[in-house]
Amino acid sequence: MKKNEFLTIIGFIAAVVLMIYGMNSKAGYLIFWDPLSIYITVGGAVGTLLMAYPMSEFKRLGKVIVQVMKEQELSKLETITLFTTLSRKARREGLLSLEDDISQIGNDFIKKAMSMVVDGIEPEAIREIMTLEIDEMEKRHSDASSVFKTLGAYAPAMGMLGTLIGLIQMLADLSDASNLAKGMGKALITTFYGSVVANMIAMPIAAKLDYRSAQEIGTRQMIIEGVLAIQSGVNPRIIEDKLVAYLSPDERKKYYTVAASGEGVAENG
């Protein structure tokens, strides 16, 4: 398991554990359990989502949640190393020599783009096709993120609706003390459930999806530049410097450190 995947799980567990710890009191944890409030808040939020989105979006949510946990197939640093290697081979032996290397690439986006290069597709057409792929990917990610953002908005709203229901029940018969307690409990617990669903589940997943999408878009834009540079026969050193421009300062430092270490090993060998 990669570091960022591990942090996602740790973050969720830490939030849950700390919240449960804060809920500890002499009254016990059962005071926070109310099935009717769950029906109002969670059931109401899911019901409104069914009204707002087609079933096809719900079928994808399981895959989306798994996607939140996963890292990119290929990091930017690995991408630069790959394109530097491919460009050197293409410069020595020609573009057709890359066919075997392309078949072994696990990233479908790179494989498709490089296959078009070997097939002799025009650079403008390659850029257009691959840019359309990025746009469609961004739309899919945005649609999935919007579902969780909507859930993050509806859950607290349904919690407030539950609060109103509880207050109405409480005020229906002020002479009955048990009715007052029951109504007040529902009024508060539904708001609690709505906040939990929104702030511990829906909004963090939406934020992670937006972050993952932005990262992947940046990587794919870098891939397009690398592919077109190889097709144009650009010097491998220039391709490397061009792709390194997509890295953050810390990533650049790490890349050059690893690259220098690799060169040293090669020379010593």
PDB file of C-alpha atoms in Angstrom:
ATOM      1  CA  MET A   1       0.000   0.000   0.000  1.00  0.00           C
ATOM      2  CA  LYS A   2       1.385   3.399  -1.021  1.00  0.00           C
ATOM      3  CA  LYS A   3       1.876   6.218   1.435  1.00  0.00           C
ATOM      4  CA  ASN A   4      -1.036   8.404   0.306  1.00  0.00           C
ATOM      5  CA  GLU A   5      -3.446   5.458   0.253  1.00  0.00           C
ATOM      6  CA  PHE A   6      -2.392   4.654   3.811  1.00  0.00           C
ATOM      7  CA  LEU A   7      -2.913   8.280   4.889  1.00  0.00           C
ATOM      8  CA  THR A   8      -6.466   8.268   3.528  1.00  0.00           C
ATOM      9  CA  ILE A   9      -7.375   5.280   5.699  1.00  0.00           C
ATOM     10  CA  ILE A  10      -5.508   6.640   8.735  1.00  0.00           C
ATOM     11  CA  GLY A  11      -7.228  10.027   8.374  1.00  0.00           C
ATOM     12  CA  PHE A  12     -10.690   8.468   8.337  1.00  0.00           C
ATOM     13  CA  ILE A  13      -9.939   6.142  11.271  1.00  0.00           C
ATOM     14  CA  ALA A  14      -8.436   9.012  13.279  1.00  0.00           C
ATOM     15  CA  ALA A  15     -11.508  11.199  12.688  1.00  0.00           C
ATOM     16  CA  VAL A  16     -13.877   8.407  13.750  1.00  0.00           C
ATOM     17  CA  VAL A  17     -11.860   7.410  16.825  1.00  0.00           C
ATOM     18  CA  LEU A  18     -11.463  10.992  18.037  1.00  0.00           C
ATOM     19  CA  MET A  19     -15.159  11.707  17.538  1.00  0.00           C
ATOM     20  CA  ILE A  20     -16.125   8.554  19.468  1.00  0.00           C
ATOM     21  CA  TYR A  21     -13.691   9.523  22.203  1.00  0.00           C
ATOM     22  CA  GLY A  22     -15.310  12.950  22.414  1.00  0.00           C
ATOM     23  CA  MET A  23     -18.764  11.359  22.654  1.00  0.00           C
ATOM     24  CA  ASN A  24     -17.786   9.418  25.770  1.00  0.00           C
ATOM     25  CA  SER A  25     -19.784  10.397  28.848  1.00  0.00           C
ATOM     26  CA  LYS A  26     -21.505   8.924  31.894  1.00  0.00           C
ATOM     27  CA  ALA A  27     -24.690   8.617  29.864  1.00  0.00           C
ATOM     28  CA  GLY A  28     -22.974   6.166  27.497  1.00  0.00           C
ATOM     29  CA  TYR A  29     -22.955   5.950  23.747  1.00  0.00           C
ATOM     30  CA  LEU A  30     -26.531   4.756  23.320  1.00  0.00           C
ATOM     31  CA  ILE A  31     -27.813   8.316  23.683  1.00  0.00           C
ATOM     32  CA  PHE A  32     -26.389   8.917  20.190  1.00  0.00           C
ATOM     33  CA  TRP A  33     -28.298   6.000  18.680  1.00  0.00           C
ATOM     34  CA  ASP A  34     -31.719   6.681  17.206  1.00  0.00           C
ATOM     35  CA  PRO A  35     -32.890   4.602  14.200  1.00  0.00           C
ATOM     36  CA  LEU A  36     -35.720   7.003  13.345  1.00  0.00           C
ATOM     37  CA  SER A  37     -33.241   9.866  13.086  1.00  0.00           C
ATOM     38  CA  ILE A  38     -31.062   7.761  10.780  1.00  0.00           C
ATOM     39  CA  TYR A  39     -34.074   7.078   8.564  1.00  0.00           C
ATOM     40  CA  ILE A  40     -34.834  10.786   8.340  1.00  0.00           C
ATOM     41  CA  THR A  41     -31.266  11.957   7.761  1.00  0.00           C
ATOM     42  CA  VAL A  42     -29.520   9.215   5.794  1.00  0.00           C
ATOM     43  CA  GLY A  43     -32.632   7.862   4.100  1.00  0.00           C
ATOM     44  CA  GLY A  44     -33.813  11.350   3.211  1.00  0.00           C
ATOM     45  CA  ALA A  45     -30.401  12.358   1.810  1.00  0.00           C
ATOM     46  CA  VAL A  46     -30.134   9.205  -0.319  1.00  0.00           C
ATOM     47  CA  GLY A  47     -33.702   9.694  -1.530  1.00  0.00           C
ATOM     48  CA  THR A  48     -33.012  13.235  -2.677  1.00  0.00           C
ATOM     49  CA  LEU A  49     -29.851  12.030  -4.439  1.00  0.00           C
ATOM     50  CA  LEU A  50     -31.983   9.508  -6.350  1.00  0.00           C
ATOM     51  CA  MET A  51     -34.131  12.411  -7.474  1.00  0.00           C
ATOM     52  CA  ALA A  52     -31.133  14.471  -8.568  1.00  0.00           C
ATOM     53  CA  TYR A  53     -28.951  11.904 -10.389  1.00  0.00           C
ATOM     54  CA  PRO A  54     -29.495   8.980 -12.774  1.00  0.00           C
ATOM     55  CA  MET A  55     -28.952   5.422 -11.617  1.00  0.00           C
ATOM     56  CA  SER A  56     -25.820   5.158 -13.770  1.00  0.00           C
ATOM     57  CA  GLU A  57     -24.043   7.569 -11.413  1.00  0.00           C
ATOM     58  CA  PHE A  58     -24.918   5.451  -8.372  1.00  0.00           C
ATOM     59  CA  LYS A  59     -23.589   2.311 -10.038  1.00  0.00           C
ATOM     60  CA  ARG A  60     -20.219   4.025 -10.401  1.00  0.00           C
ATOM     61  CA  LEU A  61     -19.935   5.180  -6.785  1.00  0.00           C
ATOM     62  CA  GLY A  62     -18.293   1.957  -5.583  1.00  0.00           C
ATOM     63  CA  LYS A  63     -15.565   2.303  -8.210  1.00  0.00           C
ATOM     64  CA  VAL A  64     -15.212   5.984  -7.371  1.00  0.00           C
ATOM     65  CA  ILE A  65     -14.614   5.282  -3.684  1.00  0.00           C
ATOM     66  CA  VAL A  66     -11.964   2.707  -4.636  1.00  0.00           C
ATOM     67  CA  GLN A  67     -10.414   5.334  -6.927  1.00  0.00           C
ATOM     68  CA  VAL A  68     -10.137   7.719  -3.983  1.00  0.00           C
ATOM     69  CA  MET A  69      -7.964   5.167  -2.225  1.00  0.00           C
ATOM     70  CA  LYS A  70      -5.670   4.463  -5.168  1.00  0.00           C
ATOM     71  CA  GLU A  71      -2.592   6.281  -6.358  1.00  0.00           C
ATOM     72  CA  GLN A  72      -1.965   7.041 -10.017  1.00  0.00           C
ATOM     73  CA  GLU A  73      -0.706   4.097 -12.071  1.00  0.00           C
ATOM     74  CA  LEU A  74       2.380   6.072 -13.035  1.00  0.00           C
ATOM     75  CA  SER A  75       3.859   8.982 -11.058  1.00  0.00           C
ATOM     76  CA  LYS A  76       5.249  12.066 -12.776  1.00  0.00           C
ATOM     77  CA  LEU A  77       8.770  11.024 -11.859  1.00  0.00           C
ATOM     78  CA  GLU A  78       8.266   7.572 -13.376  1.00  0.00           C
ATOM     79  CA  THR A  79       6.708   9.189 -16.447  1.00  0.00           C
ATOM     80  CA  ILE A  80       9.760  11.360 -17.055  1.00  0.00           C
ATOM     81  CA  THR A  81      12.079   8.382 -16.706  1.00  0.00           C
ATOM     82  CA  LEU A  82       9.933   6.388 -19.146  1.00  0.00           C
ATOM     83  CA  PHE A  83       9.869   9.120 -21.793  1.00  0.00           C
ATOM     84  CA  THR A  84      13.568   9.809 -21.439  1.00  0.00           C
ATOM     85  CA  THR A  85      14.262   6.113 -22.066  1.00  0.00           C
ATOM     86  CA  LEU A  86      11.846   5.927 -25.011  1.00  0.00           C
ATOM     87  CA  SER A  87      13.215   9.096 -26.598  1.00  0.00           C
ATOM     88  CA  ARG A  88      16.790   7.790 -26.469  1.00  0.00           C
ATOM     89  CA  LYS A  89      15.799   4.540 -28.135  1.00  0.00           C
ATOM     90  CA  ALA A  90      13.696   6.317 -30.766  1.00  0.00           C
ATOM     91  CA  ARG A  91      16.587   8.650 -31.554  1.00  0.00           C
ATOM     92  CA  ARG A  92      18.990   5.719 -32.001  1.00  0.00           C
ATOM     93  CA  GLU A  93      16.767   3.165 -33.731  1.00  0.00           C
ATOM     94  CA  GLY A  94      13.706   5.049 -35.003  1.00  0.00           C
ATOM     95  CA  LEU A  95      10.093   5.246 -33.868  1.00  0.00           C
ATOM     96  CA  LEU A  96       9.173   1.777 -35.121  1.00  0.00           C
ATOM     97  CA  SER A  97      11.657   0.276 -32.656  1.00  0.00           C
ATOM     98  CA  LEU A  98       9.356   1.341 -29.810  1.00  0.00           C
ATOM     99  CA  GLU A  99       6.579  -1.151 -30.629  1.00  0.00           C
ATOM    100  CA  ASP A 100       7.766  -3.791 -28.161  1.00  0.00           C
ATOM    101  CA  ASP A 101       8.313  -1.174 -25.429  1.00  0.00           C
ATOM    102  CA  ILE A 102       4.834   0.268 -25.971  1.00  0.00           C
ATOM    103  CA  SER A 103       3.191  -3.146 -25.605  1.00  0.00           C
ATOM    104  CA  GLN A 104       4.754  -3.470 -22.146  1.00  0.00           C
ATOM    105  CA  ILE A 105       3.516  -0.076 -20.872  1.00  0.00           C
ATOM    106  CA  GLY A 106       0.802  -0.510 -18.254  1.00  0.00           C
ATOM    107  CA  ASN A 107      -0.674   2.982 -18.621  1.00  0.00           C
ATOM    108  CA  ASP A 108      -3.408   2.894 -21.293  1.00  0.00           C
ATOM    109  CA  PHE A 109      -3.208   6.635 -21.960  1.00  0.00           C
ATOM    110  CA  ILE A 110       0.514   6.489 -22.791  1.00  0.00           C
ATOM    111  CA  LYS A 111       0.076   3.275 -24.755  1.00  0.00           C
ATOM    112  CA  LYS A 112      -2.651   4.778 -26.931  1.00  0.00           C
ATOM    113  CA  ALA A 113      -0.734   8.001 -27.602  1.00  0.00           C
ATOM    114  CA  MET A 114       2.539   6.237 -28.387  1.00  0.00           C
ATOM    115  CA  SER A 115       0.768   3.729 -30.636  1.00  0.00           C
ATOM    116  CA  MET A 116      -0.577   6.621 -32.695  1.00  0.00           C
ATOM    117  CA  VAL A 117       2.959   7.987 -32.972  1.00  0.00           C
ATOM    118  CA  VAL A 118       4.266   4.663 -34.286  1.00  0.00           C
ATOM    119  CA  ASP A 119       1.295   4.495 -36.703  1.00  0.00           C
ATOM    120  CA  GLY A 120       2.315   7.861 -38.155  1.00  0.00           C
ATOM    121  CA  ILE A 121      -0.697   9.914 -37.023  1.00  0.00           C
ATOM    122  CA  GLU A 122      -0.221  13.674 -37.374  1.00  0.00           C
ATOM    123  CA  PRO A 123       0.836  15.535 -34.176  1.00  0.00           C
ATOM    124  CA  GLU A 124      -2.209  17.847 -34.296  1.00  0.00           C
ATOM    125  CA  ALA A 125      -4.544  14.853 -34.476  1.00  0.00           C
ATOM    126  CA  ILE A 126      -2.780  13.120 -31.572  1.00  0.00           C
ATOM    127  CA  ARG A 127      -3.006  16.236 -29.402  1.00  0.00           C
ATOM    128  CA  GLU A 128      -6.695  16.691 -30.256  1.00  0.00           C
ATOM    129  CA  ILE A 129      -7.627  13.066 -29.553  1.00  0.00           C
ATOM    130  CA  MET A 130      -5.701  12.829 -26.293  1.00  0.00           C
ATOM    131  CA  THR A 131      -6.984  16.224 -25.115  1.00  0.00           C
ATOM    132  CA  LEU A 132     -10.536  15.007 -25.708  1.00  0.00           C
ATOM    133  CA  GLU A 133      -9.718  11.965 -23.552  1.00  0.00           C
ATOM    134  CA  ILE A 134      -8.552  14.275 -20.769  1.00  0.00           C
ATOM    135  CA  ASP A 135     -11.724  16.374 -21.056  1.00  0.00           C
ATOM    136  CA  GLU A 136     -13.946  13.281 -20.834  1.00  0.00           C
ATOM    137  CA  MET A 137     -11.987  11.955 -17.861  1.00  0.00           C
ATOM    138  CA  GLU A 138     -12.331  15.313 -16.109  1.00  0.00           C
ATOM    139  CA  LYS A 139     -16.083  15.298 -16.751  1.00  0.00           C
ATOM    140  CA  ARG A 140     -16.458  11.787 -15.288  1.00  0.00           C
ATOM    141  CA  HIS A 141     -14.501  12.772 -12.207  1.00  0.00           C
ATOM    142  CA  SER A 142     -16.455  16.006 -11.858  1.00  0.00           C
ATOM    143  CA  ASP A 143     -19.782  14.145 -12.096  1.00  0.00           C
ATOM    144  CA  ALA A 144     -18.712  11.705  -9.365  1.00  0.00           C
ATOM    145  CA  SER A 145     -17.436  14.519  -7.171  1.00  0.00           C
ATOM    146  CA  SER A 146     -20.687  16.450  -7.583  1.00  0.00           C
ATOM    147  CA  VAL A 147     -22.660  13.466  -6.244  1.00  0.00           C
ATOM    148  CA  PHE A 148     -20.711  13.544  -2.985  1.00  0.00           C
ATOM    149  CA  LYS A 149     -20.853  17.341  -2.804  1.00  0.00           C
ATOM    150  CA  THR A 150     -24.617  17.153  -3.215  1.00  0.00           C
ATOM    151  CA  LEU A 151     -24.793  14.499  -0.498  1.00  0.00           C
ATOM    152  CA  GLY A 152     -22.712  16.837   1.692  1.00  0.00           C
ATOM    153  CA  ALA A 153     -25.330  19.541   1.164  1.00  0.00           C
ATOM    154  CA  TYR A 154     -28.439  17.365   1.478  1.00  0.00           C
ATOM    155  CA  ALA A 155     -27.422  15.453   4.626  1.00  0.00           C
ATOM    156  CA  PRO A 156     -27.246  18.533   6.915  1.00  0.00           C
ATOM    157  CA  ALA A 157     -30.440  19.841   5.288  1.00  0.00           C
ATOM    158  CA  MET A 158     -32.238  16.589   6.101  1.00  0.00           C
ATOM    159  CA  GLY A 159     -30.759  16.828   9.591  1.00  0.00           C
ATOM    160  CA  MET A 160     -32.365  20.236   9.970  1.00  0.00           C
ATOM    161  CA  LEU A 161     -35.634  18.784   8.675  1.00  0.00           C
ATOM    162  CA  GLY A 162     -35.354  16.129  11.378  1.00  0.00           C
ATOM    163  CA  THR A 163     -34.742  18.907  13.903  1.00  0.00           C
ATOM    164  CA  LEU A 164     -37.982  20.596  12.857  1.00  0.00           C
ATOM    165  CA  ILE A 165     -39.839  17.280  13.120  1.00  0.00           C
ATOM    166  CA  GLY A 166     -38.471  16.786  16.625  1.00  0.00           C
ATOM    167  CA  LEU A 167     -39.440  20.319  17.691  1.00  0.00           C
ATOM    168  CA  ILE A 168     -42.946  19.880  16.317  1.00  0.00           C
ATOM    169  CA  GLN A 169     -43.314  16.602  18.221  1.00  0.00           C
ATOM    170  CA  MET A 170     -41.962  18.261  21.341  1.00  0.00           C
ATOM    171  CA  LEU A 171     -44.386  21.170  21.141  1.00  0.00           C
ATOM    172  CA  ALA A 172     -47.370  18.972  20.306  1.00  0.00           C
ATOM    173  CA  ASP A 173     -47.943  18.124  23.956  1.00  0.00           C
ATOM    174  CA  LEU A 174     -46.001  20.256  26.426  1.00  0.00           C
ATOM    175  CA  SER A 175     -47.659  18.524  29.388  1.00  0.00           C
ATOM    176  CA  ASP A 176     -45.992  15.163  28.607  1.00  0.00           C
ATOM    177  CA  ALA A 177     -42.384  15.223  29.880  1.00  0.00           C
ATOM    178  CA  SER A 178     -41.456  12.022  28.045  1.00  0.00           C
ATOM    179  CA  ASN A 179     -42.723  13.509  24.788  1.00  0.00           C
ATOM    180  CA  LEU A 180     -40.574  16.602  25.374  1.00  0.00           C
ATOM    181  CA  ALA A 181     -37.454  14.493  25.899  1.00  0.00           C
ATOM    182  CA  LYS A 182     -38.162  12.332  22.874  1.00  0.00           C
ATOM    183  CA  GLY A 183     -38.749  15.320  20.601  1.00  0.00           C
ATOM    184  CA  MET A 184     -35.669  17.182  21.836  1.00  0.00           C
ATOM    185  CA  GLY A 185     -33.510  14.083  21.359  1.00  0.00           C
ATOM    186  CA  LYS A 186     -34.634  13.686  17.755  1.00  0.00           C
ATOM    187  CA  ALA A 187     -34.190  17.401  17.125  1.00  0.00           C
ATOM    188  CA  LEU A 188     -30.526  17.264  18.148  1.00  0.00           C
ATOM    189  CA  ILE A 189     -29.496  13.797  16.927  1.00  0.00           C
ATOM    190  CA  THR A 190     -30.716  14.309  13.344  1.00  0.00           C
ATOM    191  CA  THR A 191     -28.502  17.402  13.071  1.00  0.00           C
ATOM    192  CA  PHE A 192     -25.614  15.335  14.453  1.00  0.00           C
ATOM    193  CA  TYR A 193     -26.145  12.552  11.893  1.00  0.00           C
ATOM    194  CA  GLY A 194     -26.350  15.075   9.054  1.00  0.00           C
ATOM    195  CA  SER A 195     -23.066  16.669  10.090  1.00  0.00           C
ATOM    196  CA  VAL A 196     -21.338  13.278  10.350  1.00  0.00           C
ATOM    197  CA  VAL A 197     -22.436  12.181   6.875  1.00  0.00           C
ATOM    198  CA  ALA A 198     -21.463  15.514   5.318  1.00  0.00           C
ATOM    199  CA  ASN A 199     -18.194  16.291   7.083  1.00  0.00           C
ATOM    200  CA  MET A 200     -16.732  12.835   7.667  1.00  0.00           C
ATOM    201  CA  ILE A 201     -17.819  11.042   4.494  1.00  0.00           C
ATOM    202  CA  ALA A 202     -19.256  13.072   1.620  1.00  0.00           C
ATOM    203  CA  MET A 203     -17.152  16.250   1.576  1.00  0.00           C
ATOM    204  CA  PRO A 204     -13.766  14.556   2.219  1.00  0.00           C
ATOM    205  CA  ILE A 205     -14.416  12.084  -0.619  1.00  0.00           C
ATOM    206  CA  ALA A 206     -15.417  14.937  -2.952  1.00  0.00           C
ATOM    207  CA  ALA A 207     -12.283  16.890  -2.016  1.00  0.00           C
ATOM    208  CA  LYS A 208     -10.066  13.847  -2.586  1.00  0.00           C
ATOM    209  CA  LEU A 209     -11.689  13.197  -5.971  1.00  0.00           C
ATOM    210  CA  ASP A 210     -11.073  16.796  -7.053  1.00  0.00           C
ATOM    211  CA  TYR A 211      -7.457  16.550  -5.927  1.00  0.00           C
ATOM    212  CA  ARG A 212      -6.898  13.209  -7.673  1.00  0.00           C
ATOM    213  CA  SER A 213      -8.503  14.557 -10.849  1.00  0.00           C
ATOM    214  CA  ALA A 214      -6.283  17.655 -10.905  1.00  0.00           C
ATOM    215  CA  GLN A 215      -3.190  15.507 -10.374  1.00  0.00           C
ATOM    216  CA  GLU A 216      -4.129  13.118 -13.162  1.00  0.00           C
ATOM    217  CA  ILE A 217      -4.938  15.931 -15.577  1.00  0.00           C
ATOM    218  CA  GLY A 218      -1.508  17.466 -14.951  1.00  0.00           C
ATOM    219  CA  THR A 219       0.194  14.120 -15.512  1.00  0.00           C
ATOM    220  CA  ARG A 220      -1.714  13.453 -18.728  1.00  0.00           C
ATOM    221  CA  GLN A 221      -0.909  16.910 -20.090  1.00  0.00           C
ATOM    222  CA  MET A 222       2.740  16.156 -19.382  1.00  0.00           C
ATOM    223  CA  ILE A 223       2.375  12.828 -21.193  1.00  0.00           C
ATOM    224  CA  ILE A 224       1.016  14.542 -24.312  1.00  0.00           C
ATOM    225  CA  GLU A 225       4.020  16.884 -24.388  1.00  0.00           C
ATOM    226  CA  GLY A 226       6.383  13.942 -23.981  1.00  0.00           C
ATOM    227  CA  VAL A 227       4.710  11.930 -26.750  1.00  0.00           C
ATOM    228  CA  LEU A 228       4.767  14.804 -29.230  1.00  0.00           C
ATOM    229  CA  ALA A 229       8.375  15.612 -28.368  1.00  0.00           C
ATOM    230  CA  ILE A 230       9.419  12.017 -29.105  1.00  0.00           C
ATOM    231  CA  GLN A 231       7.498  12.130 -32.381  1.00  0.00           C
ATOM    232  CA  SER A 232       9.301  15.341 -33.347  1.00  0.00           C
ATOM    233  CA  GLY A 233      12.699  13.783 -32.645  1.00  0.00           C
ATOM    234  CA  VAL A 234      13.579  16.276 -29.906  1.00  0.00           C
ATOM    235  CA  ASN A 235      16.840  15.675 -28.068  1.00  0.00           C
ATOM    236  CA  PRO A 236      16.200  13.400 -25.024  1.00  0.00           C
ATOM    237  CA  ARG A 237      17.891  15.920 -22.746  1.00  0.00           C
ATOM    238  CA  ILE A 238      15.498  18.642 -23.895  1.00  0.00           C
ATOM    239  CA  ILE A 239      12.517  16.308 -23.435  1.00  0.00           C
ATOM    240  CA  GLU A 240      13.657  15.577 -19.898  1.00  0.00           C
ATOM    241  CA  ASP A 241      14.063  19.273 -19.052  1.00  0.00           C
ATOM    242  CA  LYS A 242      10.682  20.051 -20.609  1.00  0.00           C
ATOM    243  CA  LEU A 243       8.866  17.411 -18.560  1.00  0.00           C
ATOM    244  CA  VAL A 244      10.706  18.296 -15.363  1.00  0.00           C
ATOM    245  CA  ALA A 245       9.043  21.724 -15.633  1.00  0.00           C
ATOM    246  CA  TYR A 246       5.776  19.993 -14.634  1.00  0.00           C
ATOM    247  CA  LEU A 247       7.235  18.953 -11.279  1.00  0.00           C
ATOM    248  CA  SER A 248       7.037  20.855  -8.004  1.00  0.00           C
ATOM    249  CA  PRO A 249      10.353  22.082  -6.516  1.00  0.00           C
ATOM    250  CA  ASP A 250      10.443  19.146  -4.092  1.00  0.00           C
ATOM    251  CA  GLU A 251       9.683  16.662  -6.874  1.00  0.00           C
ATOM    252  CA  ARG A 252      12.424  18.166  -9.048  1.00  0.00           C
ATOM    253  CA  LYS A 253      14.944  17.826  -6.257  1.00  0.00           C
ATOM    254  CA  LYS A 254      13.929  14.199  -5.735  1.00  0.00           C
ATOM    255  CA  TYR A 255      14.069  13.460  -9.460  1.00  0.00           C
ATOM    256  CA  TYR A 256      17.533  14.904  -9.951  1.00  0.00           C
ATOM    257  CA  THR A 257      18.782  13.130  -6.827  1.00  0.00           C
ATOM    258  CA  VAL A 258      17.520   9.772  -8.111  1.00  0.00           C
ATOM    259  CA  ALA A 259      18.763  10.505 -11.634  1.00  0.00           C
ATOM    260  CA  ALA A 260      22.227  11.424 -10.377  1.00  0.00           C
ATOM    261  CA  SER A 261      22.328   8.281  -8.262  1.00  0.00           C
ATOM    262  CA  GLY A 262      21.327   6.163 -11.259  1.00  0.00           C
ATOM    263  CA  GLU A 263      23.990   7.688 -13.473  1.00  0.00           C
ATOM    264  CA  GLY A 264      26.590   7.061 -10.816  1.00  0.00           C
ATOM    265  CA  VAL A 265      25.595   3.395 -10.580  1.00  0.00           C
ATOM    266  CA  ALA A 266      25.745   3.046 -14.353  1.00  0.00           C
ATOM    267  CA  GLU A 267      29.205   4.588 -14.515  1.00  0.00           C
ATOM    268  CA  ASN A 268      30.510   2.431 -11.694  1.00  0.00           C
ATOM    269  CA  GLY A 269      29.107  -0.672 -13.349  1.00  0.00           C
TER     270      GLY A 269
END
